[in-house]
Amino acid sequence: MLNLLLLTSYVFFASMTLAYGINKKNRSIFYLLITSYLLFITQISTSVLLFGVFGPYLTAFNLFIFNGVFSSAIFFFYRKDLPALYRLFQDRIVRWRKNKTSLFRNLEKILSLVFIIELLILFGKVYFFPNYVWDEMVYHLHPIVSWYQEHQILTQIETPNYWVNSEILGPKLFAFWFVVFLENDALLNSTQFFSAILLFLLSYRFLRLQNLNSFLSICGALIVFHIPMVLIQTQTNQDHITLVSYAFASIFFIYEFILKRKSVSIVFLGISLGLLLSSKTVAVMYVFVILLAFLVYFLIYEKYQNKLLLQIALFIGIASVISGYWYLKNFEELLDLIFSMSKSATGKTESAGLLSSILKLFRSHLSIFLINLGEFPSRILDFKTNEYQADSTNMSSFGIQFFSLGLIGYLFALVRFPFSKKKKDRLLFTIVLISLAIQFLYFTFYLTPWNYRLFQLTSIFGILFGMTLIARLRFKKKLVFAFTIFILGFNFFTTLFADYSEPFRMKDFVMNFESNERSVMNYYNQMGSGSWAFLNQYVPEEEPIAYVASFDTWIYPYFGTKFKRKIHYIEPKNYKVIDGKILFGKELLDSLKKRGVRFFHLKKDNFTYWNVENKNLVRVVEGVYFLDVSE
C-alpha cells in the first residue's frame, strides 16, 4: 500500500507541475487540479497500455520504473516552476487562515467540512466493500483480472460474454494500476470515485466562468456531486460517471477556448476527447455531437483564423494517440455493431427500395423515442421508487435537485440564451443544444429499463443552469445554504445503503474481516448458499476451475480478492447436450486435467445448472462436479 501511495502521489504532483508549467497564468487551484488530473490519468493509462500491448511486460516493477523516471524528468525540466507552484498553494492557505470567521458562521467552510467527511465515508465504502453490481460481475472486471494474471492486455479473452472482447476499456487501465501494486481488489472501484471528484471540480469552474461567486459555485458543484447516480457509482466499477466527466471536460475546454482564446485549452481539449473516446463505445456519439455543435457555432458567429486548422489538427492528433488503440483493435466489431443496429431497425431490406428502408427505420426509432418521452415525467420522480439502484431500473436517479432545480434551469436557459447577443450566452445555448441532442439520440436509439444511468449529462447541465438563475435572482445566502445542505443530507443518506448493498454484512467487512475475506461471495446474499457457497468455503483460492456459462452469468466472483485462481471457459462447441445433460469429450477433459482442473461449475444461468452425462464427473453439490481421475 505504501509503494502505491508514494508512486501515485509522485506521479500526480509531477502532472501538477507539468500542468502549471504549460499554463503559468492560471491562478485557480480548481483549474490546476482539473488539468493535473487529466495529465495524471493520461500518463498512467498510457504506461499500462504500452507495457500491456507489446508483450507480457505488464508488471508492477516495470510500471514503477517507467512512471518514476518519466515523472522525474517532468520535475527536472520544470524545476524552475516549482517555487512558483509552491507559492500558489501557500497563498491560498494563508488566505484561508486569515479568514477569522468562525467555522459555524462561515458557510463555505461548513460545506467543505461536510464534503470532506462524505468523501472519507465514500472512500471507505470503496475500500471495504467488494464489487457487487450485476454487470460488474458479468463483464466489467474480467479483463482487469486477465491482464493481471497474464501480464499483458490480451486481444481475446475466454468468456461467454462477447462484450468483453469488443468493449472500449480505457477506464480499466486506471483500475489496473491499483490492482497491480496492491495485488488485490481493495481499490478496484476507485476509478469512478475520482471521476466524481473531477465532476465536482469541473462544475465549480464552469459556474465561476459564469461569474458566480465562490459560495454559489461550491453549492452548485456539491449539488451536482450529490446526484444519486453519481453517489452510487462512486462505489462501482461501471463507467457512466467517467464517461460524463470526460464529456463535461471536453465541453468545458472548447467553451473556454472560444470564450478566452487560450491556446493551452486546445491541448486539454485533445486530452479530454481522447479520454472520452477511450471510456465507452457510445462516446463516439458524444464527440460527434459536441464537435458538430461548436463547429456550427463557429461558422455562424466566429471569424476564420489562420491558426484554426492547425489547432483542430492538434486536438484531433492528441485524442487519436490516446484513444486510437481501442478503435484499431475493435474496428471490425464496431462495424458489426453499426450493421446489426441498422439491420435490427429495418429488417431485411435487400429487396426493398431505399425509401422503404428509410421509412421503416424512421417508424422504428420514432416508436422508441415516443415510448422514452412518455416515460420521462414519471421516471424523474425518483421518490416514487423505494430505493436507489446502481442500474437505475425504471427510475432516473437524477435526484430531487433535478426535479426542483434542473428543469427550471433548462426553462431559463431556453428562454434566456437563444435571444441574447452576448458571446457567453450564445456559447451556453450551444451547450444546451448539445445536452438536449445527446438526450434526443439516446431516446431515439436506446430503450431499456436501465437507460437513465447514461443520461447524467442532462441532469448536470440542468442543475448548473439552475444555479445561474439563482445567482441572477439574488437568493439569500442562507436560503441557498439550507437548500444545499438538504440536498446533501437527503441524497447522501438515501444512497448510502442503495439496492444491492448488504447493510447487515457491512459491520463484519469493516470490523472483523481481513482483506482476503472481503470477497463478493462473502458479501452478496445470493451467493450465501448452493454452488457458490461451496466454491467459497471448500475450494482453495489457487484451485483452477472450468465452467460452462451463458452470456449474462457471473464470472468475477471466481477470482476471489487476490486473483490467484485461473478459470477455463468451456465453449458450447466443446460439448454436446443429450437429453438435457452435458457430455464432454475425453480430449477436452484430458486437456483440462493437464492444466490442473478438478472442479467444474456448470451454469445454465446464475440460478440454474446443468447435469452431466460423463461418469467420471462426480456431483458435489448442484452445479459443481469433481473430476475423478481414477477412471
GROMACS .gro file of C-alpha atoms in nm, residues 303-612:
model
  310
  303LYS     CA    1  -1.430   3.462  -3.797
  304TYR     CA    2  -1.185   3.222  -3.954
  305GLN     CA    3  -0.829   3.246  -3.823
  306ASN     CA    4  -0.514   3.108  -3.982
  307LYS     CA    5  -0.426   2.902  -3.677
  308LEU     CA    6  -0.766   2.731  -3.662
  309LEU     CA    7  -0.684   2.433  -3.888
  310LEU     CA    8  -0.358   2.376  -3.701
  311GLN     CA    9  -0.541   2.387  -3.368
  312ILE     CA   10  -0.803   2.140  -3.492
  313ALA     CA   11  -0.529   1.908  -3.615
  314LEU     CA   12  -0.357   1.935  -3.277
  315PHE     CA   13  -0.653   1.830  -3.062
  316ILE     CA   14  -0.756   1.558  -3.307
  317GLY     CA   15  -0.399   1.425  -3.306
  318ILE     CA   16  -0.380   1.420  -2.926
  319ALA     CA   17  -0.719   1.249  -2.899
  320SER     CA   18  -0.623   0.990  -3.161
  321VAL     CA   19  -0.299   0.898  -2.986
  322ILE     CA   20  -0.477   0.849  -2.652
  323SER     CA   21  -0.775   0.651  -2.784
  324GLY     CA   22  -0.650   0.504  -3.112
  325TYR     CA   23  -0.560   0.157  -2.984
  326TRP     CA   24  -0.917   0.067  -2.887
  327TYR     CA   25  -1.059   0.166  -3.225
  328LEU     CA   26  -0.792  -0.017  -3.423
  329LYS     CA   27  -0.846  -0.326  -3.208
  330ASN     CA   28  -1.225  -0.314  -3.226
  331PHE     CA   29  -1.267  -0.183  -3.582
  332GLU     CA   30  -1.446  -0.491  -3.715
  333GLU     CA   31  -1.660  -0.523  -3.402
  334LEU     CA   32  -1.767  -0.158  -3.430
  335LEU     CA   33  -1.868  -0.208  -3.793
  336ASP     CA   34  -2.062  -0.522  -3.698
  337LEU     CA   35  -2.236  -0.329  -3.419
  338ILE     CA   36  -2.343  -0.049  -3.654
  339PHE     CA   37  -2.460  -0.300  -3.914
  340SER     CA   38  -2.656  -0.507  -3.662
  341MET     CA   39  -2.825  -0.193  -3.523
  342SER     CA   40  -2.931  -0.089  -3.872
  343LYS     CA   41  -3.046  -0.440  -3.956
  344SER     CA   42  -3.249  -0.474  -3.638
  345ALA     CA   43  -3.418  -0.144  -3.707
  346THR     CA   44  -3.504  -0.205  -4.072
  347GLY     CA   45  -3.521  -0.582  -4.104
  348LYS     CA   46  -3.410  -0.749  -4.428
  349THR     CA   47  -3.417  -0.475  -4.685
  350GLU     CA   48  -3.220  -0.620  -4.975
  351SER     CA   49  -3.526  -0.640  -5.196
  352ALA     CA   50  -3.689  -0.326  -5.064
  353GLY     CA   51  -3.618   0.017  -5.203
  354LEU     CA   52  -3.414   0.282  -5.032
  355LEU     CA   53  -3.721   0.489  -4.946
  356SER     CA   54  -3.894   0.189  -4.789
  357SER     CA   55  -3.586   0.116  -4.577
  358ILE     CA   56  -3.569   0.475  -4.457
  359LEU     CA   57  -3.939   0.474  -4.366
  360LYS     CA   58  -3.901   0.151  -4.168
  361LEU     CA   59  -3.603   0.296  -3.987
  362PHE     CA   60  -3.793   0.617  -3.910
  363ARG     CA   61  -4.103   0.436  -3.780
  364SER     CA   62  -3.897   0.202  -3.563
  365HIS     CA   63  -3.698   0.475  -3.392
  366LEU     CA   64  -3.992   0.714  -3.371
  367SER     CA   65  -4.171   0.449  -3.169
  368ILE     CA   66  -3.870   0.413  -2.935
  369PHE     CA   67  -3.849   0.790  -2.895
  370LEU     CA   68  -4.217   0.827  -2.809
  371ILE     CA   69  -4.201   0.548  -2.550
  372ASN     CA   70  -3.898   0.706  -2.384
  373LEU     CA   71  -4.056   1.050  -2.394
  374GLY     CA   72  -4.378   0.918  -2.240
  375GLU     CA   73  -4.185   0.757  -1.953
  376PHE     CA   74  -3.978   1.069  -1.879
  377PRO     CA   75  -4.223   1.252  -1.644
  378SER     CA   76  -4.274   0.950  -1.419
  379ARG     CA   77  -3.909   0.840  -1.416
  380ILE     CA   78  -3.770   1.173  -1.297
  381LEU     CA   79  -3.994   1.146  -0.989
  382ASP     CA   80  -3.740   0.937  -0.802
  383PHE     CA   81  -3.935   0.948  -0.477
  384LYS     CA   82  -4.195   0.717  -0.635
  385THR     CA   83  -3.941   0.431  -0.603
  386ASN     CA   84  -3.847   0.272  -0.270
  387GLU     CA   85  -3.470   0.278  -0.304
  388TYR     CA   86  -3.194   0.390  -0.539
  389GLN     CA   87  -3.008   0.136  -0.750
  390ALA     CA   88  -2.677   0.128  -0.935
  391ASP     CA   89  -2.862   0.040  -1.256
  392SER     CA   90  -3.144   0.298  -1.210
  393THR     CA   91  -3.407   0.041  -1.307
  394ASN     CA   92  -3.730   0.218  -1.403
  395MET     CA   93  -3.613   0.542  -1.240
  396SER     CA   94  -3.381   0.830  -1.330
  397SER     CA   95  -3.156   0.871  -1.023
  398PHE     CA   96  -3.140   1.241  -1.116
  399GLY     CA   97  -3.249   1.323  -0.763
  400ILE     CA   98  -3.480   1.587  -0.624
  401GLN     CA   99  -3.231   1.855  -0.734
  402PHE     CA  100  -3.313   1.793  -1.099
  403PHE     CA  101  -3.687   1.796  -1.042
  404SER     CA  102  -3.665   2.113  -0.831
  405LEU     CA  103  -3.372   2.295  -0.994
  406GLY     CA  104  -3.265   2.125  -1.316
  407LEU     CA  105  -3.594   2.152  -1.504
  408ILE     CA  106  -3.623   2.520  -1.410
  409GLY     CA  107  -3.262   2.565  -1.523
  410TYR     CA  108  -3.343   2.430  -1.869
  411LEU     CA  109  -3.653   2.651  -1.897
  412PHE     CA  110  -3.442   2.952  -1.801
  413ALA     CA  111  -3.168   2.856  -2.050
  414LEU     CA  112  -3.414   2.805  -2.337
  415VAL     CA  113  -3.582   3.138  -2.270
  416ARG     CA  114  -3.273   3.347  -2.194
  417PHE     CA  115  -2.978   3.228  -2.403
  418PRO     CA  116  -3.115   3.198  -2.763
  419PHE     CA  117  -3.210   3.566  -2.780
  420SER     CA  118  -2.906   3.712  -2.610
  421LYS     CA  119  -2.640   3.891  -2.815
  422LYS     CA  120  -2.366   3.814  -2.560
  423LYS     CA  121  -2.099   3.570  -2.675
  424LYS     CA  122  -2.108   3.381  -2.347
  425ASP     CA  123  -2.484   3.329  -2.366
  426ARG     CA  124  -2.460   3.204  -2.723
  427LEU     CA  125  -2.198   2.953  -2.614
  428LEU     CA  126  -2.418   2.846  -2.325
  429PHE     CA  127  -2.707   2.792  -2.564
  430THR     CA  128  -2.477   2.570  -2.771
  431ILE     CA  129  -2.417   2.363  -2.457
  432VAL     CA  130  -2.794   2.343  -2.401
  433LEU     CA  131  -2.832   2.209  -2.755
  434ILE     CA  132  -2.552   1.956  -2.700
  435SER     CA  133  -2.717   1.824  -2.385
  436LEU     CA  134  -3.061   1.802  -2.546
  437ALA     CA  135  -2.922   1.649  -2.867
  438ILE     CA  136  -2.745   1.370  -2.675
  439GLN     CA  137  -3.065   1.309  -2.478
  440PHE     CA  138  -3.264   1.301  -2.804
  441LEU     CA  139  -3.028   1.045  -2.960
  442TYR     CA  140  -3.045   0.824  -2.651
  443PHE     CA  141  -3.424   0.848  -2.653
  444THR     CA  142  -3.428   0.757  -3.022
  445PHE     CA  143  -3.194   0.457  -3.023
  446TYR     CA  144  -3.191   0.317  -2.670
  447LEU     CA  145  -3.484   0.164  -2.482
  448THR     CA  146  -3.418  -0.042  -2.168
  449PRO     CA  147  -3.524  -0.021  -1.802
  450TRP     CA  148  -3.165   0.083  -1.720
  451ASN     CA  149  -3.103   0.356  -1.978
  452TYR     CA  150  -3.119   0.657  -1.743
  453ARG     CA  151  -2.778   0.580  -1.592
  454LEU     CA  152  -2.645   0.702  -1.928
  455PHE     CA  153  -2.829   1.036  -1.918
  456GLN     CA  154  -2.637   1.214  -1.643
  457LEU     CA  155  -2.517   1.499  -1.865
  458THR     CA  156  -2.879   1.611  -1.888
  459SER     CA  157  -2.922   1.644  -1.513
  460ILE     CA  158  -2.578   1.802  -1.461
  461PHE     CA  159  -2.624   2.094  -1.701
  462GLY     CA  160  -2.983   2.148  -1.593
  463ILE     CA  161  -2.864   2.192  -1.233
  464LEU     CA  162  -2.581   2.424  -1.337
  465PHE     CA  163  -2.816   2.641  -1.542
  466GLY     CA  164  -3.050   2.645  -1.243
  467MET     CA  165  -2.767   2.776  -1.025
  468THR     CA  166  -2.701   3.060  -1.272
  469LEU     CA  167  -3.069   3.153  -1.240
  470ILE     CA  168  -3.041   3.154  -0.858
  471ALA     CA  169  -2.742   3.389  -0.890
  472ARG     CA  170  -2.936   3.626  -1.118
  473LEU     CA  171  -3.236   3.627  -0.885
  474ARG     CA  172  -3.005   3.705  -0.588
  475PHE     CA  173  -3.146   3.447  -0.349
  476LYS     CA  174  -3.042   3.496   0.011
  477LYS     CA  175  -2.723   3.315   0.103
  478LYS     CA  176  -2.874   3.132   0.399
  479LEU     CA  177  -3.161   3.006   0.184
  480VAL     CA  178  -2.921   2.866  -0.078
  481PHE     CA  179  -2.714   2.711   0.201
  482ALA     CA  180  -3.021   2.547   0.357
  483PHE     CA  181  -3.128   2.406   0.018
  484THR     CA  182  -2.779   2.271  -0.048
  485ILE     CA  183  -2.748   2.108   0.295
  486PHE     CA  184  -3.090   1.948   0.249
  487ILE     CA  185  -2.988   1.804  -0.089
  488LEU     CA  186  -2.657   1.680   0.051
  489GLY     CA  187  -2.810   1.513   0.353
  490PHE     CA  188  -3.114   1.364   0.182
  491ASN     CA  189  -2.931   1.216  -0.117
  492PHE     CA  190  -2.626   1.101   0.076
  493PHE     CA  191  -2.827   0.901   0.329
  494THR     CA  192  -3.079   0.764   0.079
  495THR     CA  193  -2.796   0.627  -0.135
  496LEU     CA  194  -2.572   0.509   0.149
  497PHE     CA  195  -2.749   0.172   0.157
  498ALA     CA  196  -2.863   0.157  -0.203
  499ASP     CA  197  -3.011  -0.156  -0.356
  500TYR     CA  198  -2.760  -0.443  -0.398
  501SER     CA  199  -2.574  -0.337  -0.081
  502GLU     CA  200  -2.588  -0.564   0.222
  503PRO     CA  201  -2.618  -0.348   0.538
  504PHE     CA  202  -2.611  -0.643   0.779
  505ARG     CA  203  -2.276  -0.764   0.640
  506MET     CA  204  -2.111  -0.421   0.638
  507LYS     CA  205  -2.008  -0.434   1.004
  508ASP     CA  206  -1.821  -0.761   0.955
  509PHE     CA  207  -1.646  -0.629   0.645
  510VAL     CA  208  -1.524  -0.320   0.831
  511MET     CA  209  -1.460  -0.458   1.180
  512ASN     CA  210  -1.391  -0.829   1.152
  513PHE     CA  211  -1.280  -0.942   0.806
  514GLU     CA  212  -0.925  -0.947   0.672
  515SER     CA  213  -0.867  -0.817   0.320
  516ASN     CA  214  -0.876  -1.167   0.164
  517GLU     CA  215  -1.218  -1.229   0.326
  518ARG     CA  216  -1.383  -0.920   0.174
  519SER     CA  217  -1.493  -1.107  -0.138
  520VAL     CA  218  -1.815  -1.072  -0.328
  521MET     CA  219  -1.906  -1.431  -0.238
  522ASN     CA  220  -1.894  -1.339   0.131
  523TYR     CA  221  -2.093  -1.022   0.068
  524TYR     CA  222  -2.367  -1.090  -0.184
  525ASN     CA  223  -2.662  -1.269  -0.023
  526GLN     CA  224  -2.747  -1.464  -0.341
  527MET     CA  225  -2.410  -1.640  -0.310
  528GLY     CA  226  -2.461  -1.744   0.050
  529SER     CA  227  -2.573  -2.096  -0.035
  530GLY     CA  228  -2.552  -2.362  -0.305
  531SER     CA  229  -2.266  -2.394  -0.552
  532TRP     CA  230  -2.114  -2.051  -0.491
  533ALA     CA  231  -2.103  -2.112  -0.116
  534PHE     CA  232  -1.928  -2.446  -0.174
  535LEU     CA  233  -1.667  -2.288  -0.402
  536ASN     CA  234  -1.612  -2.013  -0.148
  537GLN     CA  235  -1.576  -2.235   0.157
  538TYR     CA  236  -1.414  -2.555   0.034
  539VAL     CA  237  -1.219  -2.485  -0.286
  540PRO     CA  238  -0.875  -2.323  -0.234
  541GLU     CA  239  -0.837  -1.982  -0.396
  542GLU     CA  240  -0.546  -2.112  -0.611
  543GLU     CA  241  -0.753  -2.404  -0.744
  544PRO     CA  242  -0.838  -2.365  -1.117
  545ILE     CA  243  -1.199  -2.409  -1.223
  546ALA     CA  244  -1.356  -2.499  -1.556
  547TYR     CA  245  -1.700  -2.360  -1.615
  548VAL     CA  246  -1.995  -2.356  -1.852
  549ALA     CA  247  -2.196  -2.035  -1.862
  550SER     CA  248  -2.428  -1.820  -2.070
  551PHE     CA  249  -2.385  -1.461  -2.189
  552ASP     CA  250  -2.521  -1.293  -1.874
  553THR     CA  251  -2.375  -1.507  -1.595
  554TRP     CA  252  -2.136  -1.402  -1.320
  555ILE     CA  253  -1.763  -1.450  -1.383
  556TYR     CA  254  -1.579  -1.215  -1.147
  557PRO     CA  255  -1.664  -1.398  -0.818
  558TYR     CA  256  -1.447  -1.693  -0.925
  559PHE     CA  257  -1.130  -1.488  -0.878
  560GLY     CA  258  -1.162  -1.401  -0.508
  561THR     CA  259  -0.985  -1.092  -0.376
  562LYS     CA  260  -0.626  -1.170  -0.483
  563PHE     CA  261  -0.692  -1.310  -0.832
  564LYS     CA  262  -0.493  -1.631  -0.777
  565ARG     CA  263  -0.742  -1.860  -0.947
  566LYS     CA  264  -0.727  -1.938  -1.319
  567ILE     CA  265  -1.058  -2.015  -1.486
  568HIS     CA  266  -1.125  -2.203  -1.810
  569TYR     CA  267  -1.439  -2.135  -2.011
  570ILE     CA  268  -1.581  -2.435  -2.196
  571GLU     CA  269  -1.745  -2.313  -2.517
  572PRO     CA  270  -2.069  -2.478  -2.643
  573LYS     CA  271  -1.882  -2.623  -2.942
  574ASN     CA  272  -1.676  -2.832  -2.699
  575TYR     CA  273  -1.964  -3.031  -2.553
  576LYS     CA  274  -2.290  -3.196  -2.654
  577VAL     CA  275  -2.630  -3.176  -2.486
  578ILE     CA  276  -2.804  -3.513  -2.476
  579ASP     CA  277  -3.148  -3.540  -2.316
  580GLY     CA  278  -3.087  -3.225  -2.118
  581LYS     CA  279  -2.744  -3.337  -1.993
  582ILE     CA  280  -2.397  -3.219  -2.094
  583LEU     CA  281  -2.147  -3.466  -2.239
  584PHE     CA  282  -1.782  -3.363  -2.252
  585GLY     CA  283  -1.535  -3.530  -2.486
  586LYS     CA  284  -1.237  -3.725  -2.349
  587GLU     CA  285  -0.985  -3.495  -2.521
  588LEU     CA  286  -1.133  -3.188  -2.352
  589LEU     CA  287  -1.127  -3.348  -2.008
  590ASP     CA  288  -0.768  -3.467  -2.060
  591SER     CA  289  -0.663  -3.118  -2.168
  592LEU     CA  290  -0.824  -2.957  -1.862
  593LYS     CA  291  -0.673  -3.222  -1.634
  594LYS     CA  292  -0.325  -3.133  -1.763
  595ARG     CA  293  -0.394  -2.771  -1.663
  596GLY     CA  294  -0.476  -2.881  -1.308
  597VAL     CA  295  -0.854  -2.859  -1.334
  598ARG     CA  296  -1.051  -3.080  -1.096
  599PHE     CA  297  -1.367  -2.878  -1.033
  600PHE     CA  298  -1.634  -2.795  -1.292
  601HIS     CA  299  -1.905  -2.532  -1.241
  602LEU     CA  300  -2.185  -2.591  -1.492
  603LYS     CA  301  -2.427  -2.298  -1.509
  604LYS     CA  302  -2.723  -2.251  -1.740
  605ASP     CA  303  -2.766  -1.908  -1.583
  606ASN     CA  304  -2.693  -1.763  -1.240
  607PHE     CA  305  -2.956  -1.977  -1.065
  608THR     CA  306  -2.998  -2.299  -1.265
  609TYR     CA  307  -2.741  -2.565  -1.353
  610TRP     CA  308  -2.663  -2.849  -1.595
  611ASN     CA  309  -2.643  -3.216  -1.512
  612VAL     CA  310  -2.369  -3.422  -1.680
   0.00000   0.00000   0.00000
